[in-house]
Amino acid sequence: MLVAALASLFAGLAGSWLLSGAVWVPGLALLGLGAALLYWPRSFWALPAPGELSAPARQWGVIGVTLLAAAFRCWRLDQPGLWGDDAINGLLAFDILDGHVRSPFQIVQHSHSSFHALSNYPIAAAFALFGADLWTLRLPGVLMGIAGAPLLYGIAAPLFGARVGLLAAAFYASSPPQLTHAKQLVQIITGEFVLLVGLCLLVRGLVHQRRWITVAAGLPLALCVYTYHSTRIAPVIAGVFAVAWLLTASPPPHTSPPPRSGGGSGWGRPLAAGLVLFLLALLPAALGYLHDPSALTQRVNATSIWVVMRDRQSLAPLWDALWRTLAMFHYQQGPEYHWFGLGFDPAFNLVLGALLTHGLVASLRGWRQPRHLLLLTWVLVGLAPGVLSGGAPRLYRSLLATPPLYVWAALPLAALLGAARATGTRALAALVALLVVAVPVIDAQYYFYRVYTHPVFAWFHGERMVQMARALREQGPGWTGYLFADTFDAQHETFRFLARAWQLDLRDAGSLAEVAPPRELPAGGALYLFSEAALPVADAVRILYPGNRMTRHFEPTLHNWAFDRWWPLGRWPEPARTTFATLAVPRDALEQSYDQPPIGLLGEFTVGQRVIRRREPYPFYGFLPPTFRQPLRARFSGRLTLPAPGGTWLEIETNAAGPRLTLDHTPIPQRRPLSAGAHDFDLELETAPEHLQLRLYWTRPGHPRELIPPRAFSPPPAE
C-alpha cells in the first residue's frame, strides 16, 4: 500500500506539473492514473476510517488552523500597491462616515458596477476605530478570511469527519487565492464569508438536529445577494443540499457527535421557516432592484459570454471560457487580468492540484449522498460565473468554487490515514504529514515572494501610485505634490483615497508652466512626481531648480523564494525599469523663481474640431498624454533667446510629420548657424501621433549638443 500511495502521489504531482505547462494528454492521463492507484489493486477508500478525534483534539485543531489563517493574512498585511476598485471601497466607506450613504442596503455605484453598500460598512467601522489607512482598508477582508477557516471546518467536519475538516481548513488557511482576495475587493470575500456562515449553520443544524440553527441559516444565505455579482446565485448551493437532505434517510457516516436520527423526516418545517427568513431578508434587495433594475443587469449584460458570442457569431468564446475555467486550478488563472495574482500561474500548487482529483472522483462516485452532492453543486455553481463571463476565466468570479476543492484535497489524505491505521504502516502517516506541511510552505514561498515581488503584479496594482503618495506623505505637512503622468491623474481613485486617508495635497500638472513655479506657493515645498513616460519633464525641472536631487524608483526585483538571493530559481527576463521619479523643491527655492521672467511657448493643439491653447515651458516637456488620444496638429510660438557669441545650431527630433521651424518669420533649416539674442520662434507640426515625441537641441560653439533649457523660451509679447 505504501508503494501504491507513493506511485499515486508521484503520478498526480507529475500530472499537475505537466498541466501547468499545457501538456494536456499526458498530464490528464497521469492525474487519472494517480486517482486509479488509490482504488486498485487495493482500494484505500474501502478500509475502515480511523476513529474520530477527541473533543480536545478537535478544539485545538480548530484553534491551530485559525491561527494559521491569521498568520498568513496578517503577515505583510500591506501588500504591494492598491487596486483601484479597493480604493473605491475606501471612498465609499468615507461616504458612509460622511453621511452620504445611509443604509447597508443602499445601491451605490462602484467603478463599472452597482453594488449594495453592505460590504463597505465594516471598512467604515475600521476607519472609525483605527483611522483610515491601507491596512484598515484591508482589515475587514482579512478578518473574514481568517474566520473562513473554522467555518469551512464547521461545514466539512459534520459530513466527512474532523480530520477532513481540519485538513480542508488548513489548505484554505494558506491558499494564495484566498489570501489575495482577502486583501482585495471586499465584496468578494464578504460574499464567500456569508455563504460559509450560511452553509455552516445549515449543515450543523441538519446533522446535529438543531432546528433554530437551521432556521437561522436563511439570513446569511440571503446576505449573499447583497455582495458580489457571482455570489447572488450562491443560495442555490444550500437549496440543493437541503432538498437532498429531505429526500434521504441515511445520516453521513462521519459525524461528531453522531446525529440522533437521519435526514428526511421532521425537517420540512425548520427548512420552510429558514426559507421564509431568507425571503424576508431579500425584501430590501427586491425593492432596490425594482427601483433600479439596471443595478441587477448592467454588469451581467456587459460581461456576459452571450454578448461576445453574438458579436463573433460563433460558439468558440463559450468553449474557450469553459475549458479555461475548468483548467485554471492546474493551468493558469488568466490569460488576462492579473489583478488578483499572476494570471499565467495556476490557481493551486502542485500538491493540491494532485490531491483534489482524488476527491473529485470520490464525489462523482458518491453523488447520491447529500454531502457529496453539496460539494459538486458548490463547485458547479461557483464556476458558472466564470464560464458565462466574456472575460473568463477571472478567478475572482469563480472564487466560490474554491472551498469545496480544499475538502476534495483533504479526502484522500484522510483515506491514507485510515489505511495507515488499518495496516499499521507508519510510513503512510508520515507521507500524509509531509504533504500537509508542504502545502503552506509552498504557498508562503509563492505568494509572499514570487507574487509580491513580480513586476506584473506591482504594475496591475498601481504600486507606483502608492509609492508616489507615500513619498509625498514622507515630506511632511505643507508639501504639495504635482503629478506628471501619462495613464493616470490625481483624480484616479487610488490617489483620491490615499489623499483623503493620508491628508495629502496632490494636484495634476497639465503643463510645467503652471507649476514651475506653482501659482500658489505651498507652505513646505513642491514635490514633483513623474511617471515613467513623463521622466523627460524631470530634466526640465532640474534645470529650473538646480541643486535638488531627483530620486528614481525602480520596479521590484523578482524573487521566487526566501533564499532566492543565494540560490535563484529564475530571473525576470527584462531589466528593472524606472517606474517613477520624484524631485523635491523646498519653498525658498520656489520663492526665488518668482523673480525670474515667465518661461514657455504658446502651444496650440488642433484635435479634430477641437483647439486647445496653453503655455508650454518646452514643447515636449509640457505635452503629456492622455490629453490627446488621436492624431493632431501642433504649433508652438513665442521667443527664443540664443546665447552669445552666436553661431548656435538648432536641431529637431520628432516623430511628427512635416516640422516647419521659423525664426523672425524666416524658415530656418537645421544645422544653420544663428546669431545671438532674442528671436521670434514658431514651430509647426503638420501631423503628430497621439504620443508625441519632440526634442529641441542646440549646439553652441565649443560645446556639445544639449537640450535647449526651458528658460531660453519665453511667451509671445502679446500673451
XYZ file of C-alpha atoms in Angstrom, residues 230-570:
341
model
C -21.292 35.881 -8.690
C -22.394 35.334 -5.082
C -26.000 36.231 -5.853
C -26.615 32.703 -7.131
C -24.825 31.063 -4.176
C -28.048 30.259 -2.221
C -28.737 27.626 -4.912
C -25.995 25.535 -3.265
C -27.831 25.476 0.050
C -31.144 24.781 -1.679
C -29.846 21.693 -3.473
C -28.307 20.334 -0.271
C -31.487 20.949 1.747
C -33.634 19.159 -0.834
C -31.183 16.249 -0.981
C -31.246 16.025 2.812
C -35.027 15.896 2.849
C -35.054 13.101 0.286
C -32.564 10.874 2.080
C -32.981 8.894 5.267
C -29.366 7.920 5.949
C -27.058 10.093 8.035
C -23.479 10.803 6.967
C -21.030 8.149 8.183
C -18.769 10.697 9.910
C -20.412 12.910 12.489
C -19.193 14.216 15.797
C -21.266 13.823 17.857
C -23.386 11.424 15.769
C -26.873 12.619 14.850
C -29.810 11.302 16.808
C -31.546 10.365 13.562
C -31.010 10.561 9.851
C -32.174 13.090 7.348
C -35.594 13.178 5.819
C -38.462 13.215 8.299
C -39.038 16.120 10.623
C -37.056 18.731 8.691
C -39.755 20.192 6.483
C -40.849 22.861 8.950
C -37.375 24.129 10.002
C -36.305 24.357 6.380
C -39.556 26.099 5.458
C -39.018 28.585 8.305
C -35.467 29.172 7.084
C -36.822 29.801 3.593
C -39.287 32.363 4.967
C -36.455 34.158 6.782
C -34.417 34.042 3.574
C -37.227 35.640 1.556
C -37.889 38.319 4.180
C -34.204 39.279 4.182
C -34.380 39.649 0.402
C -37.090 42.333 0.549
C -34.642 45.296 0.570
C -32.879 43.810 -2.473
C -36.169 43.294 -4.309
C -37.284 46.859 -3.590
C -33.916 48.235 -4.648
C -33.860 46.329 -7.909
C -37.456 47.308 -8.682
C -36.427 50.933 -8.279
C -33.167 50.462 -10.226
C -33.353 47.346 -12.470
C -30.069 48.200 -14.192
C -28.218 47.594 -10.919
C -29.081 43.926 -11.297
C -28.494 43.578 -15.013
C -25.974 46.198 -16.168
C -22.773 44.334 -15.295
C -24.182 40.964 -16.287
C -25.168 42.313 -19.695
C -21.783 43.970 -20.139
C -19.701 40.887 -19.337
C -21.938 38.016 -20.462
C -20.416 35.436 -22.785
C -23.568 35.687 -24.923
C -22.584 39.227 -25.926
C -19.221 38.003 -27.189
C -20.807 35.028 -28.953
C -23.356 37.269 -30.647
C -20.692 39.700 -31.839
C -18.479 36.908 -33.202
C -21.360 34.761 -34.444
C -19.601 31.722 -33.001
C -19.672 29.237 -30.116
C -15.882 29.423 -29.813
C -15.905 32.011 -26.968
C -18.107 29.723 -24.845
C -15.807 26.763 -25.385
C -12.763 28.903 -24.624
C -14.335 30.195 -21.398
C -15.401 26.669 -20.389
C -12.088 24.876 -20.759
C -10.035 27.737 -19.358
C -12.267 27.988 -16.295
C -12.118 24.244 -15.666
C -8.337 24.223 -16.130
C -7.417 27.323 -14.152
C -6.597 25.453 -10.939
C -3.951 23.396 -12.752
C -3.098 25.508 -15.801
C -3.392 29.295 -15.458
C -5.767 31.810 -13.945
C -5.510 34.080 -16.974
C -4.760 34.513 -19.746
C -5.614 38.098 -18.908
C -6.476 40.283 -15.932
C -3.723 39.856 -13.371
C -5.482 41.959 -10.749
C -5.808 39.031 -8.345
C -2.445 37.361 -8.732
C -0.367 36.247 -11.687
C -2.683 35.107 -14.445
C -0.053 32.928 -16.100
C 0.251 30.776 -12.940
C -2.187 28.050 -11.828
C -4.534 28.941 -9.004
C -3.388 25.960 -6.880
C 0.013 24.490 -6.165
C 1.004 21.053 -7.477
C 0.147 19.219 -4.261
C -3.418 20.489 -4.073
C -3.787 20.037 -7.814
C -2.916 16.365 -7.448
C -4.974 15.704 -4.307
C -8.227 17.371 -5.348
C -8.504 14.989 -8.298
C -8.987 12.106 -5.848
C -11.736 13.992 -4.039
C -13.480 14.808 -7.302
C -13.558 11.111 -8.234
C -14.870 10.233 -4.763
C -17.689 12.784 -5.032
C -18.623 11.646 -8.535
C -18.818 8.054 -7.278
C -20.919 9.068 -4.275
C -23.013 11.815 -5.891
C -26.259 10.387 -4.490
C -25.131 11.223 -0.952
C -26.139 14.755 0.136
C -22.634 15.522 1.381
C -21.019 14.758 -1.996
C -23.869 16.405 -3.871
C -23.179 19.536 -1.781
C -19.548 19.631 -2.949
C -20.417 19.003 -6.591
C -23.154 21.633 -6.612
C -20.889 24.077 -4.813
C -18.179 23.729 -7.460
C -20.585 23.924 -10.399
C -22.384 26.996 -9.074
C -19.082 28.611 -8.169
C -17.596 28.058 -11.625
C -20.705 29.141 -13.531
C -19.989 32.925 -13.423
C -16.509 32.288 -14.800
C -17.807 30.102 -17.606
C -20.588 32.526 -18.527
C -18.389 35.618 -18.443
C -16.910 37.146 -21.572
C -13.748 37.846 -19.594
C -13.437 34.305 -18.275
C -11.679 32.923 -16.538
C -11.242 35.560 -13.911
C -10.556 33.730 -10.693
C -12.369 36.345 -8.635
C -15.609 35.477 -10.434
C -15.163 31.822 -9.514
C -13.725 32.169 -6.016
C -16.833 30.481 -4.585
C -15.744 27.244 -6.247
C -12.540 27.014 -4.189
C -13.707 25.980 -0.647
C -15.053 22.555 -1.738
C -11.782 21.935 -3.590
C -9.938 22.071 -0.271
C -12.344 19.434 1.038
C -11.674 17.307 -2.017
C -7.929 17.631 -1.416
C -8.410 16.539 2.208
C -10.439 13.402 1.402
C -7.571 11.257 0.011
C -5.331 12.231 2.931
C -7.982 11.016 5.350
C -8.189 7.774 3.364
C -4.399 7.370 3.597
C -4.563 7.929 7.347
C -7.236 5.242 7.571
C -5.040 2.875 5.581
C -2.055 3.668 7.791
C -4.009 2.764 10.905
C -5.672 -0.308 9.387
C -2.392 -1.761 8.110
C -0.067 -0.396 10.780
C 2.054 1.355 8.120
C 3.558 4.333 9.864
C 5.248 5.454 6.664
C 1.804 6.239 5.218
C 1.056 8.540 8.145
C 4.482 10.176 7.680
C 3.704 10.685 3.992
C 0.442 12.436 4.865
C 2.237 14.650 7.376
C 4.839 15.551 4.736
C 2.157 16.541 2.239
C 0.256 18.605 4.791
C 3.384 20.527 5.799
C 4.451 21.019 2.170
C 1.273 22.901 1.227
C 1.678 26.019 3.450
C 5.445 26.072 2.806
C 4.899 26.147 -0.961
C 2.083 28.674 -0.635
C 4.156 31.031 1.529
C 7.122 30.916 -0.829
C 4.909 31.509 -3.835
C 2.668 34.260 -2.517
C 4.994 36.342 -0.397
C 7.952 36.144 -2.758
C 7.041 35.390 -6.366
C 3.692 37.224 -6.371
C 4.631 40.129 -4.114
C 7.866 40.858 -5.987
C 6.630 40.244 -9.515
C 6.677 43.357 -11.764
C 3.380 42.335 -13.397
C 1.623 42.165 -10.029
C 3.100 45.528 -8.990
C 2.076 47.104 -12.289
C -1.534 45.943 -12.210
C -1.882 47.026 -8.602
C -0.579 50.524 -9.254
C 2.263 50.151 -6.785
C 3.905 53.204 -8.340
C 0.877 55.295 -7.356
C 1.079 54.177 -3.732
C 4.807 54.878 -3.670
C 4.222 58.341 -5.121
C 1.663 59.117 -2.445
C 3.943 57.686 0.231
C 6.819 59.871 -0.998
C 4.613 62.950 -0.658
C 3.481 61.831 2.793
C 7.095 61.466 3.924
C 7.785 65.108 3.041
C 5.521 66.116 5.905
C 2.679 68.633 6.200
C 2.638 71.683 3.980
C 4.022 69.976 0.888
C 2.073 69.800 -2.364
C 2.561 67.070 -4.939
C 2.416 67.958 -8.641
C 1.758 64.921 -10.806
C 3.062 64.444 -14.335
C 1.748 61.128 -15.652
C 0.659 59.509 -18.877
C -2.077 56.992 -17.999
C -3.499 58.311 -14.717
C -4.060 61.588 -12.929
C -4.577 62.951 -9.433
C -8.289 62.112 -9.696
C -7.576 58.400 -10.065
C -9.453 56.526 -7.355
C -6.220 55.254 -5.804
C -4.888 58.792 -5.412
C -8.236 60.126 -4.221
C -8.398 57.529 -1.475
C -4.782 57.999 -0.364
C -5.126 61.791 -0.443
C -8.136 61.556 1.880
C -6.661 58.859 4.124
C -3.205 60.454 4.463
C -4.312 64.109 4.199
C -2.284 64.812 1.049
C -2.414 67.788 -1.299
C -1.933 66.155 -4.688
C -2.616 68.037 -7.917
C -2.406 67.446 -11.654
C 0.156 69.333 -13.692
C -1.206 69.793 -17.197
C 1.732 71.973 -18.141
C 5.028 72.676 -16.436
C 4.329 76.372 -16.948
C 1.532 76.060 -14.392
C 3.732 74.693 -11.619
C 7.241 75.996 -12.287
C 6.847 77.929 -10.131
C 3.447 76.960 -8.671
C 0.781 79.621 -8.867
C 0.227 79.191 -5.133
C 3.319 78.740 -3.014
C 2.924 75.659 -0.771
C 3.932 76.092 2.849
C 6.567 73.363 2.811
C 7.548 72.945 -0.795
C 6.674 71.220 -4.049
C 7.238 67.539 -4.743
C 7.236 66.949 -8.467
C 6.138 63.397 -9.356
C 6.949 61.938 -12.764
C 5.628 58.674 -14.170
C 7.821 56.599 -16.439
C 6.595 58.229 -19.655
C 6.919 61.728 -18.184
C 10.521 61.375 -16.978
C 11.798 63.948 -19.527
C 9.807 66.558 -17.633
C 12.121 65.920 -14.686
C 15.091 67.135 -16.746
C 13.369 70.464 -17.260
C 12.583 70.813 -13.553
C 16.182 70.033 -12.633
C 17.344 72.809 -14.950
C 14.855 75.244 -13.433
C 15.776 74.317 -9.847
C 19.452 73.293 -9.807
C 20.834 71.616 -6.718
C 17.745 69.487 -5.996
C 18.325 65.763 -6.365
C 15.941 63.623 -8.368
C 15.142 60.210 -6.893
C 14.354 57.349 -9.235
C 12.191 54.421 -8.134
C 12.525 51.069 -9.872
C 10.190 48.119 -10.246
C 10.763 45.293 -7.747
C 13.340 42.577 -8.231
C 11.642 39.241 -8.760
C 12.217 36.646 -6.019
C 10.817 33.135 -6.137
C 11.502 32.204 -2.527
C 13.235 33.305 0.678
C 16.668 32.038 -0.402
C 16.437 33.350 -3.932
C 19.374 35.701 -3.461
C 21.695 32.795 -2.749
C 20.057 30.070 -4.830
C 17.977 31.672 -7.600
C 15.353 29.584 -9.321
C 14.586 32.122 -12.034
